[in-house]
Amino acid sequence: VRAALQAQAGLMRSRVTQYSGTWWALMNYAIGTRAENLGKRIRWTRDPQAQHCPDCLQWGERVYESFAAMMDITGGLSPADGVQCRYNCRCVLEIVD
């Protein structure tokens, strides 16, 4: 019984992580879409306390002329969406004035 409960708890933890990563990706996409609609630039900001994957190291800490330009330059990568760190991504998009 104990092994079954531990297995179930592990499954629940992995699903929570996956769903939170999906939420994070959607939030960043919404910010990018808002910036696009406002005609604003976008910044890919890395969390200074996180360890980052090669994708985030390459594309993060940069300002892009638009969300569409960022997606074009990165080949469709954005924080928590398509990057190697997947749901563990702690980068965010910010609208730049």
Short mmCIF file of N, CA and C in Angstrom, two decimals:
data_model
loop_
_atom_site.label_atom_id
_atom_site.label_comp_id
_atom_site.label_asym_id
_atom_site.label_seq_id
_atom_site.Cartn_x
_atom_site.Cartn_y
_atom_site.Cartn_z
N VAL A 1 0.83 -1.18 0.00
CA VAL A 1 0.00 0.00 0.00
C VAL A 1 0.88 1.26 0.00
N ARG A 2 1.92 1.24 0.83
CA ARG A 2 2.79 2.41 0.93
C ARG A 2 3.45 2.74 -0.42
N ALA A 3 3.92 1.71 -1.10
CA ALA A 3 4.56 1.91 -2.41
C ALA A 3 3.58 2.50 -3.41
N ALA A 4 2.34 2.04 -3.37
CA ALA A 4 1.32 2.57 -4.27
C ALA A 4 1.03 4.03 -3.98
N LEU A 5 0.96 4.39 -2.71
CA LEU A 5 0.73 5.79 -2.33
C LEU A 5 1.91 6.68 -2.74
N GLN A 6 3.12 6.18 -2.57
CA GLN A 6 4.30 6.95 -2.98
C GLN A 6 4.32 7.15 -4.48
N ALA A 7 3.97 6.12 -5.22
CA ALA A 7 3.92 6.23 -6.68
C ALA A 7 2.87 7.26 -7.11
N GLN A 8 1.71 7.21 -6.46
CA GLN A 8 0.64 8.17 -6.78
C GLN A 8 1.07 9.60 -6.45
N ALA A 9 1.74 9.80 -5.34
CA ALA A 9 2.22 11.14 -4.96
C ALA A 9 3.24 11.64 -5.97
N GLY A 10 4.13 10.77 -6.42
CA GLY A 10 5.12 11.16 -7.43
C GLY A 10 4.45 11.56 -8.73
N LEU A 11 3.42 10.84 -9.14
CA LEU A 11 2.68 11.16 -10.35
C LEU A 11 1.99 12.51 -10.22
N MET A 12 1.40 12.76 -9.06
CA MET A 12 0.73 14.05 -8.84
C MET A 12 1.73 15.20 -8.89
N ARG A 13 2.91 15.03 -8.29
CA ARG A 13 3.93 16.08 -8.32
C ARG A 13 4.37 16.38 -9.75
N SER A 14 4.56 15.34 -10.55
CA SER A 14 5.00 15.56 -11.93
C SER A 14 3.91 16.25 -12.74
N ARG A 15 2.66 15.92 -12.48
CA ARG A 15 1.57 16.59 -13.21
C ARG A 15 1.43 18.04 -12.80
N VAL A 16 1.56 18.33 -11.52
CA VAL A 16 1.50 19.72 -11.06
C VAL A 16 2.61 20.53 -11.72
N THR A 17 3.81 19.96 -11.79
CA THR A 17 4.93 20.65 -12.44
C THR A 17 4.63 20.89 -13.91
N GLN A 18 4.09 19.88 -14.58
CA GLN A 18 3.77 20.02 -16.00
C GLN A 18 2.71 21.09 -16.21
N TYR A 19 1.66 21.07 -15.40
CA TYR A 19 0.58 22.04 -15.57
C TYR A 19 1.06 23.46 -15.24
N SER A 20 1.90 23.60 -14.23
CA SER A 20 2.40 24.94 -13.90
C SER A 20 3.28 25.45 -15.03
N GLY A 21 4.04 24.56 -15.66
CA GLY A 21 4.85 24.97 -16.80
C GLY A 21 4.00 25.42 -17.96
N THR A 22 2.90 24.73 -18.20
CA THR A 22 1.97 25.13 -19.26
C THR A 22 1.37 26.49 -18.95
N TRP A 23 1.00 26.70 -17.69
CA TRP A 23 0.46 28.00 -17.30
C TRP A 23 1.50 29.09 -17.53
N TRP A 24 2.74 28.83 -17.16
CA TRP A 24 3.83 29.80 -17.31
C TRP A 24 4.02 30.16 -18.79
N ALA A 25 3.99 29.16 -19.65
CA ALA A 25 4.13 29.40 -21.09
C ALA A 25 2.97 30.24 -21.61
N LEU A 26 1.75 29.94 -21.17
CA LEU A 26 0.58 30.71 -21.61
C LEU A 26 0.64 32.15 -21.11
N MET A 27 1.09 32.34 -19.88
CA MET A 27 1.21 33.69 -19.33
C MET A 27 2.19 34.51 -20.17
N ASN A 28 3.35 33.91 -20.50
CA ASN A 28 4.33 34.63 -21.30
C ASN A 28 3.80 34.91 -22.70
N TYR A 29 3.06 33.97 -23.27
CA TYR A 29 2.47 34.18 -24.59
C TYR A 29 1.45 35.33 -24.53
N ALA A 30 0.67 35.39 -23.46
CA ALA A 30 -0.31 36.48 -23.31
C ALA A 30 0.40 37.83 -23.21
N ILE A 31 1.50 37.89 -22.47
CA ILE A 31 2.27 39.13 -22.36
C ILE A 31 2.82 39.52 -23.73
N GLY A 32 3.35 38.54 -24.46
CA GLY A 32 3.87 38.81 -25.79
C GLY A 32 2.80 39.30 -26.74
N THR A 33 1.64 38.68 -26.69
CA THR A 33 0.52 39.10 -27.55
C THR A 33 0.07 40.51 -27.19
N ARG A 34 0.02 40.81 -25.91
CA ARG A 34 -0.36 42.18 -25.48
C ARG A 34 0.65 43.20 -25.99
N ALA A 35 1.93 42.89 -25.86
CA ALA A 35 2.97 43.80 -26.37
C ALA A 35 2.81 44.01 -27.87
N GLU A 36 2.52 42.93 -28.58
CA GLU A 36 2.32 43.00 -30.03
C GLU A 36 1.15 43.92 -30.36
N ASN A 37 0.04 43.76 -29.64
CA ASN A 37 -1.15 44.58 -29.87
C ASN A 37 -0.91 46.05 -29.55
N LEU A 38 -0.03 46.32 -28.58
CA LEU A 38 0.28 47.70 -28.21
C LEU A 38 1.41 48.29 -29.06
N GLY A 39 2.03 47.47 -29.89
CA GLY A 39 3.15 47.94 -30.70
C GLY A 39 4.40 48.20 -29.86
N LYS A 40 4.58 47.42 -28.79
CA LYS A 40 5.69 47.62 -27.86
C LYS A 40 6.78 46.57 -28.07
N ARG A 41 7.96 46.92 -27.60
CA ARG A 41 9.06 45.96 -27.60
C ARG A 41 8.88 44.99 -26.44
N ILE A 42 9.60 43.87 -26.52
CA ILE A 42 9.48 42.83 -25.50
C ILE A 42 10.87 42.44 -25.02
N ARG A 43 10.96 42.17 -23.74
CA ARG A 43 12.25 41.74 -23.15
C ARG A 43 12.09 40.34 -22.57
N TRP A 44 13.01 39.47 -22.91
CA TRP A 44 13.09 38.12 -22.33
C TRP A 44 14.02 38.25 -21.13
N THR A 45 13.47 38.18 -19.94
CA THR A 45 14.23 38.36 -18.70
C THR A 45 14.46 37.03 -18.01
N ARG A 46 15.71 36.77 -17.66
CA ARG A 46 16.06 35.55 -16.92
C ARG A 46 16.05 35.85 -15.43
N ASP A 47 15.54 34.90 -14.65
CA ASP A 47 15.59 34.99 -13.19
C ASP A 47 17.05 34.88 -12.77
N PRO A 48 17.58 35.88 -12.09
CA PRO A 48 19.00 35.84 -11.74
C PRO A 48 19.37 34.73 -10.74
N GLN A 49 18.38 34.15 -10.08
CA GLN A 49 18.66 33.10 -9.10
C GLN A 49 18.47 31.69 -9.65
N ALA A 50 18.12 31.58 -10.92
CA ALA A 50 17.85 30.27 -11.51
C ALA A 50 19.03 29.79 -12.34
N GLN A 51 19.09 28.48 -12.52
CA GLN A 51 20.03 27.91 -13.48
C GLN A 51 19.29 27.85 -14.80
N HIS A 52 19.96 28.26 -15.87
CA HIS A 52 19.28 28.37 -17.16
C HIS A 52 19.81 27.39 -18.18
N CYS A 53 18.92 26.96 -19.05
CA CYS A 53 19.29 26.05 -20.13
C CYS A 53 20.00 26.84 -21.24
N PRO A 54 20.63 26.15 -22.17
CA PRO A 54 21.33 26.84 -23.27
C PRO A 54 20.42 27.77 -24.08
N ASP A 55 19.15 27.38 -24.27
CA ASP A 55 18.23 28.25 -25.03
C ASP A 55 18.01 29.58 -24.31
N CYS A 56 17.75 29.51 -23.02
CA CYS A 56 17.50 30.74 -22.26
C CYS A 56 18.77 31.59 -22.16
N LEU A 57 19.91 30.92 -22.07
CA LEU A 57 21.17 31.67 -22.05
C LEU A 57 21.41 32.38 -23.38
N GLN A 58 21.01 31.73 -24.47
CA GLN A 58 21.22 32.33 -25.79
C GLN A 58 20.23 33.46 -26.07
N TRP A 59 18.97 33.26 -25.77
CA TRP A 59 17.93 34.21 -26.19
C TRP A 59 17.49 35.16 -25.09
N GLY A 60 17.76 34.84 -23.83
CA GLY A 60 17.32 35.68 -22.73
C GLY A 60 18.19 36.90 -22.52
N GLU A 61 17.68 37.79 -21.67
CA GLU A 61 18.35 39.06 -21.37
C GLU A 61 18.57 39.89 -22.62
N ARG A 62 17.57 39.85 -23.48
CA ARG A 62 17.60 40.63 -24.72
C ARG A 62 16.27 41.34 -24.90
N VAL A 63 16.33 42.46 -25.57
CA VAL A 63 15.12 43.20 -25.93
C VAL A 63 14.89 42.97 -27.42
N TYR A 64 13.67 42.65 -27.78
CA TYR A 64 13.28 42.41 -29.16
C TYR A 64 12.30 43.51 -29.59
N GLU A 65 12.34 43.85 -30.85
CA GLU A 65 11.48 44.93 -31.37
C GLU A 65 10.00 44.63 -31.23
N SER A 66 9.65 43.35 -31.22
CA SER A 66 8.26 42.94 -31.04
C SER A 66 8.24 41.47 -30.65
N PHE A 67 7.08 41.00 -30.23
CA PHE A 67 6.92 39.59 -29.91
C PHE A 67 7.11 38.75 -31.17
N ALA A 68 6.53 39.23 -32.27
CA ALA A 68 6.67 38.51 -33.54
C ALA A 68 8.14 38.42 -33.95
N ALA A 69 8.88 39.51 -33.76
CA ALA A 69 10.31 39.51 -34.10
C ALA A 69 11.06 38.52 -33.22
N MET A 70 10.73 38.48 -31.94
CA MET A 70 11.38 37.53 -31.03
C MET A 70 11.11 36.10 -31.48
N MET A 71 9.87 35.80 -31.79
CA MET A 71 9.52 34.45 -32.22
C MET A 71 10.24 34.09 -33.52
N ASP A 72 10.38 35.04 -34.40
CA ASP A 72 11.08 34.81 -35.66
C ASP A 72 12.58 34.56 -35.42
N ILE A 73 13.18 35.40 -34.59
CA ILE A 73 14.62 35.31 -34.31
C ILE A 73 14.95 34.01 -33.56
N THR A 74 14.11 33.63 -32.60
CA THR A 74 14.40 32.46 -31.77
C THR A 74 13.92 31.15 -32.41
N GLY A 75 13.28 31.24 -33.55
CA GLY A 75 12.75 30.03 -34.17
C GLY A 75 11.52 29.50 -33.46
N GLY A 76 10.75 30.39 -32.84
CA GLY A 76 9.52 30.01 -32.15
C GLY A 76 9.68 29.70 -30.68
N LEU A 77 10.86 29.93 -30.13
CA LEU A 77 11.09 29.67 -28.71
C LEU A 77 10.68 30.88 -27.88
N SER A 78 10.09 30.62 -26.75
CA SER A 78 9.79 31.67 -25.77
C SER A 78 9.88 31.03 -24.39
N PRO A 79 9.91 31.82 -23.32
CA PRO A 79 10.04 31.24 -21.99
C PRO A 79 9.01 30.14 -21.73
N ALA A 80 9.50 28.98 -21.31
CA ALA A 80 8.70 27.80 -20.97
C ALA A 80 8.00 27.17 -22.17
N ASP A 81 8.34 27.59 -23.38
CA ASP A 81 7.71 27.02 -24.57
C ASP A 81 8.76 26.70 -25.63
N GLY A 82 9.12 25.45 -25.70
CA GLY A 82 10.07 25.00 -26.69
C GLY A 82 11.53 25.06 -26.24
N VAL A 83 11.79 25.68 -25.10
CA VAL A 83 13.16 25.76 -24.59
C VAL A 83 13.53 24.44 -23.92
N GLN A 84 14.84 24.19 -23.81
CA GLN A 84 15.31 22.92 -23.27
C GLN A 84 14.93 22.69 -21.81
N CYS A 85 14.77 23.77 -21.05
CA CYS A 85 14.41 23.59 -19.63
C CYS A 85 12.92 23.31 -19.43
N ARG A 86 12.15 23.40 -20.49
CA ARG A 86 10.73 23.05 -20.52
C ARG A 86 9.95 23.70 -19.39
N TYR A 87 9.28 22.90 -18.54
CA TYR A 87 8.43 23.49 -17.50
C TYR A 87 9.21 24.07 -16.34
N ASN A 88 10.49 23.84 -16.31
CA ASN A 88 11.31 24.39 -15.23
C ASN A 88 11.79 25.81 -15.54
N CYS A 89 11.42 26.34 -16.66
CA CYS A 89 11.86 27.67 -17.07
C CYS A 89 11.36 28.72 -16.07
N ARG A 90 12.25 29.60 -15.69
CA ARG A 90 11.89 30.67 -14.76
C ARG A 90 12.07 32.05 -15.41
N CYS A 91 12.13 32.05 -16.73
CA CYS A 91 12.24 33.32 -17.46
C CYS A 91 10.84 33.91 -17.64
N VAL A 92 10.79 35.22 -17.84
CA VAL A 92 9.52 35.90 -18.10
C VAL A 92 9.70 36.89 -19.23
N LEU A 93 8.60 37.18 -19.89
CA LEU A 93 8.57 38.25 -20.88
C LEU A 93 8.05 39.51 -20.20
N GLU A 94 8.63 40.64 -20.57
CA GLU A 94 8.18 41.92 -20.03
C GLU A 94 8.00 42.89 -21.17
N ILE A 95 6.99 43.71 -21.07
CA ILE A 95 6.75 44.76 -22.06
C ILE A 95 7.68 45.92 -21.78
N VAL A 96 8.34 46.40 -22.82
CA VAL A 96 9.29 47.50 -22.70
C VAL A 96 8.66 48.74 -23.34
N ASP A 97 8.71 49.84 -22.61
CA ASP A 97 8.18 51.11 -23.15
C ASP A 97 9.14 51.73 -24.14
#
